[in-house]
Short mmCIF file of C-alpha atoms in Angstrom, two decimals:
data_model
loop_
_atom_site.label_atom_id
_atom_site.label_comp_id
_atom_site.label_asym_id
_atom_site.label_seq_id
_atom_site.Cartn_x
_atom_site.Cartn_y
_atom_site.Cartn_z
CA MET A 934 158.45 -18.65 112.30
CA TYR A 935 154.67 -18.87 112.42
CA VAL A 936 151.86 -19.56 114.86
CA LYS A 937 148.52 -21.29 114.16
CA ILE A 938 145.65 -19.48 115.89
CA VAL A 939 142.15 -20.89 116.51
CA ASN A 940 139.50 -18.82 118.33
CA ASN A 941 142.09 -16.13 119.17
CA ALA A 942 144.26 -18.66 121.02
CA VAL A 943 147.54 -20.33 120.14
CA GLU A 944 146.80 -23.81 118.82
CA VAL A 945 150.24 -24.73 117.42
CA PHE A 946 153.57 -23.05 117.92
CA PRO A 947 155.91 -23.17 116.20
CA TYR A 948 154.05 -23.69 112.96
CA SER A 949 155.43 -23.80 109.42
CA ILE A 950 154.33 -23.38 105.82
CA LYS A 951 155.23 -27.04 105.32
CA GLN A 952 152.80 -27.96 108.11
CA LEU A 953 150.10 -25.74 106.57
CA ILE A 954 150.44 -27.56 103.24
CA LYS A 955 150.37 -30.94 105.01
CA ASP A 956 147.25 -29.92 107.00
CA ASN A 957 145.47 -28.89 103.78
CA PRO A 958 146.23 -31.64 101.23
CA ASN A 959 143.40 -30.63 98.89
CA VAL A 960 144.61 -27.04 98.51
CA SER A 961 147.05 -25.94 95.82
CA PHE A 962 149.07 -23.15 97.41
CA PRO A 963 151.11 -20.69 95.35
CA SER A 964 154.90 -20.93 95.64
CA SER A 965 154.93 -17.62 97.52
CA ILE A 966 152.16 -17.43 100.10
CA SER A 967 151.06 -13.94 101.12
CA ASP A 968 150.40 -12.92 104.73
CA GLU A 969 146.75 -12.38 103.77
CA LEU A 970 146.40 -15.97 102.53
CA LEU A 971 148.15 -17.29 105.65
CA GLU A 972 145.80 -15.25 107.81
CA SER A 973 142.79 -16.85 106.11
CA TYR A 974 144.08 -20.19 107.46
CA GLY A 975 144.73 -18.77 110.92
CA VAL A 976 148.49 -18.70 110.39
CA PHE A 977 150.44 -15.61 111.41
CA PRO A 978 154.10 -14.64 111.36
CA VAL A 979 155.79 -14.31 114.74
CA VAL A 980 158.35 -11.59 115.45
CA ASN A 981 160.85 -11.45 118.26
CA ASP A 982 160.46 -8.61 120.71
CA ALA A 983 163.54 -6.50 121.39
CA PRO A 984 165.62 -8.41 123.93
CA PRO A 985 165.69 -6.99 127.44
CA THR A 986 168.87 -5.74 129.02
CA TYR A 987 170.70 -8.53 130.79
CA ASP A 988 174.15 -9.51 132.09
CA GLU A 989 175.61 -11.77 129.40
CA ARG A 990 178.07 -13.26 131.90
CA THR A 991 175.55 -14.35 134.54
CA GLN A 992 172.28 -14.63 132.61
CA HIS A 993 170.92 -16.06 129.39
CA LEU A 994 167.68 -15.27 127.59
CA THR A 995 164.85 -17.75 127.37
CA ASN A 996 161.74 -17.42 125.21
CA SER A 997 158.39 -17.04 126.89
CA GLY A 998 157.15 -20.29 125.35
CA SER A 999 154.24 -19.04 123.25
CA PRO A 1000 153.82 -15.82 121.32
CA VAL A 1001 151.42 -13.17 122.57
CA LEU A 1002 149.35 -10.77 120.50
CA ARG A 1003 150.76 -7.30 121.00
CA ASN A 1004 149.53 -4.35 118.93
CA GLY A 1005 148.18 -6.69 116.25
CA THR A 1006 151.40 -8.69 115.93
CA TRP A 1007 152.18 -12.11 117.36
CA THR A 1008 155.33 -11.55 119.37
CA MET A 1009 157.83 -13.72 121.24
CA THR A 1010 159.33 -12.18 124.34
CA SER A 1011 162.54 -13.14 126.10
CA THR A 1012 163.25 -13.19 129.81
CA PRO A 1013 166.67 -13.18 131.52
CA VAL A 1014 167.37 -16.34 133.52
CA GLN A 1015 170.29 -16.88 135.91
CA LYS A 1016 173.05 -19.12 134.51
CA SER A 1017 174.42 -22.03 136.48
CA ALA A 1018 177.79 -21.69 138.20
CA GLU A 1019 179.23 -24.05 135.55
CA SER A 1020 177.93 -21.87 132.71
CA ILE A 1021 179.38 -18.74 134.29
CA ALA A 1022 182.75 -20.50 134.72
CA SER A 1023 182.65 -21.61 131.08
CA PHE A 1024 181.81 -18.05 129.97
CA ASP A 1025 184.75 -16.71 131.99
CA GLU A 1026 187.08 -19.31 130.48
CA ASN A 1027 185.97 -18.30 126.97
CA VAL A 1028 186.54 -14.62 127.70
CA LEU A 1029 190.01 -15.38 129.08
CA TYR A 1030 190.82 -17.55 126.06
CA GLY A 1031 189.67 -14.83 123.63
CA ALA A 1032 191.62 -12.07 125.37
CA THR A 1033 194.75 -14.21 125.57
CA LEU A 1034 194.42 -15.19 121.91
CA HIS A 1035 194.04 -11.52 120.89
CA ARG A 1036 197.05 -10.47 122.96
CA ASP A 1037 199.26 -13.34 121.77
CA SER A 1038 198.27 -12.74 118.15
CA SER A 1039 199.18 -9.05 118.46
CA LEU A 1040 202.58 -10.03 119.88
CA ILE A 1041 203.22 -12.54 117.09
CA GLN A 1042 202.20 -10.05 114.40
CA SER A 1043 204.65 -7.51 115.75
CA ASP A 1044 207.61 -9.87 116.28
CA TRP A 1045 209.26 -8.63 113.09
CA THR A 1046 209.64 -5.15 114.57
CA GLN A 1047 212.22 -6.42 117.09
CA MET A 1048 214.43 -8.45 114.74
CA ASN A 1049 218.01 -7.36 114.19
CA ASP A 1050 217.37 -6.94 110.47
CA SER A 1051 214.16 -4.93 110.96
CA PRO A 1052 214.10 -1.91 108.60
CA LEU A 1053 212.65 0.32 111.33
CA ALA A 1054 214.47 3.33 112.75
CA ASN A 1055 215.59 2.90 116.37
CA GLU A 1056 212.93 5.29 117.74
CA VAL A 1057 210.16 3.41 115.90
CA LYS A 1058 211.59 0.09 117.05
CA THR A 1059 211.54 1.43 120.63
CA ALA A 1060 207.89 2.49 120.23
CA TRP A 1061 207.04 -1.05 119.09
CA ALA A 1062 208.96 -2.51 122.03
CA THR A 1063 206.94 -0.31 124.40
CA TYR A 1064 203.71 -1.45 122.72
CA ARG A 1065 204.74 -5.09 123.02
CA GLN A 1066 205.54 -4.66 126.71
CA ALA A 1067 202.11 -3.09 127.25
CA LEU A 1068 200.60 -6.19 125.62
CA ARG A 1069 202.54 -8.44 128.01
CA ASP A 1070 201.43 -6.30 130.98
CA LEU A 1071 197.72 -6.63 130.10
CA THR A 1072 197.32 -9.57 132.47
CA GLU A 1073 197.98 -7.12 135.31
CA HIS A 1074 195.25 -4.73 134.09
CA GLU A 1075 192.39 -4.30 136.59
CA ASN A 1076 189.83 -5.35 133.97
CA TRP A 1077 191.74 -8.39 132.64
CA PRO A 1078 190.41 -10.37 130.81
CA ASN A 1079 187.25 -8.25 130.43
CA LEU A 1080 188.97 -5.47 128.56
CA ALA A 1081 187.14 -2.68 126.78
CA ASP A 1082 188.48 -1.56 123.41
CA ASP A 1083 190.23 1.43 124.95
CA ASP A 1084 192.01 -0.80 127.51
CA TRP A 1085 194.11 -2.32 124.73
CA PRO A 1086 197.40 -0.66 123.80
CA VAL A 1087 197.47 1.02 120.40
CA GLU A 1088 200.05 0.06 117.78
CA PRO A 1089 202.59 2.78 117.14
#
């Protein structure tokens, strides 16, 4: 991602190498254009600033629109913006779907442990049964469906 600068001000953003070549039809550019050569045409790379802390459930990040010169580097900054009620509901549905899918998959993958012909010793089979019950009980967990890694039961 690049920016075209004229008189220390943003003239075009975003800008591309393809656009630079199109804007200068009488110039034969090398296949790999150095930052120094780009700079001679007023073209500079743009970096993204570290994203700010935000609540992924209720906010999304939006770019500032144009890069700003910060410590000699053209930088894009992001700002948290409140999500709509519909977007928050959709996020919550996706989290619920993901947690349910994870739980159901763990149950399916451990079904074999409870079969009559399972090669497991009774005490191991009981440990698996306890694990499977803990998976079923997850929907009663205070954090459901927003479970942290240590909220999930551990396989025996």
